[in-house]
Amino acid sequence: MPTPASSSSAMWSSTGTCTWLCASMIELLPCTRADGALRVCPGVLPTLQDRLAELDRRADDLATARNLLRHAIVDTERSALDRNSNQSTDRSAPQ
């Protein structure tokens, strides 16, 4: 089973479904009872905890990237406004 540490490109199927997370969920199948309740299976909990930790890391990375992008957008908009304001001032100044 691909893991987040082994290959980031292997984590996503063509449908965008996270295959390593699905694989973790498949590991739960032998741990389910006929009534749908879970029973304890060795090794499943650490695997699920590892997957959750990886998702948390990726969420943090995405949040950082979003903040950087927001700052870049604000700075770009501010520069464009300043440039437009300076051009307007230059045109209205007496020559």
Coordinates of C-alpha atoms in Angstrom, one line a residue:
M1 CA 0.0 0.0 0.0
P2 CA 1.4 3.4 -0.9
T3 CA 2.1 5.6 2.1
P4 CA 2.3 9.4 2.2
A5 CA 6.0 9.2 2.9
S6 CA 6.7 6.9 0.0
S7 CA 5.1 8.7 -2.9
S8 CA 2.9 11.7 -2.9
S9 CA 1.8 11.0 -6.5
A10 CA 0.7 7.5 -5.6
M11 CA -1.7 8.9 -2.9
W12 CA -4.3 10.1 -5.4
S13 CA -6.4 8.1 -7.8
S14 CA -7.7 9.5 -11.1
T15 CA -10.9 10.3 -9.3
G16 CA -9.1 12.4 -6.6
T17 CA -9.8 9.8 -3.9
C18 CA -7.0 9.4 -1.5
T19 CA -5.9 5.9 -2.0
W20 CA -3.8 5.5 1.1
L21 CA -6.7 6.7 3.2
C22 CA -9.0 4.2 1.5
A23 CA -6.5 1.5 2.0
S24 CA -6.5 2.3 5.7
M25 CA -10.3 2.1 5.7
I26 CA -10.1 -1.3 3.9
E27 CA -7.9 -2.5 6.7
L28 CA -10.9 -1.9 9.0
L29 CA -13.1 -4.4 7.1
P30 CA -11.8 -7.5 8.9
C31 CA -12.3 -5.6 12.1
T32 CA -16.1 -5.1 11.6
R33 CA -18.7 -7.3 13.0
A34 CA -21.9 -8.3 11.2
D35 CA -23.8 -5.6 13.0
G36 CA -21.3 -2.9 11.8
A37 CA -19.6 -2.5 15.1
L38 CA -15.8 -2.4 15.2
R39 CA -13.7 -4.8 17.2
V40 CA -10.1 -4.2 18.0
C41 CA -7.7 -5.3 15.3
P42 CA -3.9 -5.3 15.8
G43 CA -2.1 -2.5 13.9
V44 CA -5.2 -0.7 12.6
L45 CA -5.2 2.1 15.1
P46 CA -1.6 3.2 14.6
T47 CA -2.2 3.1 10.8
L48 CA -5.3 5.3 11.1
Q49 CA -3.5 7.7 13.5
D50 CA -0.6 7.9 11.0
R51 CA -3.0 8.8 8.2
L52 CA -4.7 11.4 10.3
A53 CA -1.3 12.9 11.2
E54 CA -0.4 13.1 7.5
L55 CA -3.8 14.7 6.7
D56 CA -3.1 17.3 9.5
R57 CA 0.3 18.0 8.1
R58 CA -1.1 18.5 4.6
A59 CA -3.9 20.7 5.9
D60 CA -1.2 22.9 7.6
D61 CA 0.7 23.0 4.4
L62 CA -2.4 24.1 2.5
A63 CA -3.3 26.7 5.1
T64 CA 0.3 28.2 4.8
A65 CA 0.1 28.2 1.0
R66 CA -3.4 29.9 1.1
N67 CA -2.1 32.6 3.4
L68 CA 0.9 33.2 1.2
L69 CA -1.3 33.4 -1.8
R70 CA -3.7 35.8 -0.1
H71 CA -0.8 38.1 0.9
A72 CA 0.5 38.0 -2.7
I73 CA -2.9 39.0 -4.0
V74 CA -3.2 41.8 -1.5
D75 CA 0.3 43.1 -2.4
T76 CA -0.4 42.8 -6.1
E77 CA -3.7 44.6 -5.8
R78 CA -2.1 47.4 -3.7
S79 CA 0.7 47.8 -6.3
A80 CA -1.8 48.0 -9.1
L81 CA -3.9 50.6 -7.2
D82 CA -0.7 52.7 -6.4
R83 CA 0.4 52.5 -10.0
N84 CA -3.0 53.6 -11.3
S85 CA -3.2 56.4 -8.7
N86 CA 0.3 57.6 -9.7
Q87 CA -0.6 57.6 -13.4
S88 CA -3.8 59.6 -12.7
T89 CA -1.8 62.1 -10.7
D90 CA 0.8 62.4 -13.4
R91 CA -1.8 63.2 -16.0
S92 CA -3.6 65.8 -13.9
A93 CA -0.5 67.7 -12.9
P94 CA 0.1 71.0 -14.8
Q95 CA 2.8 70.9 -17.3

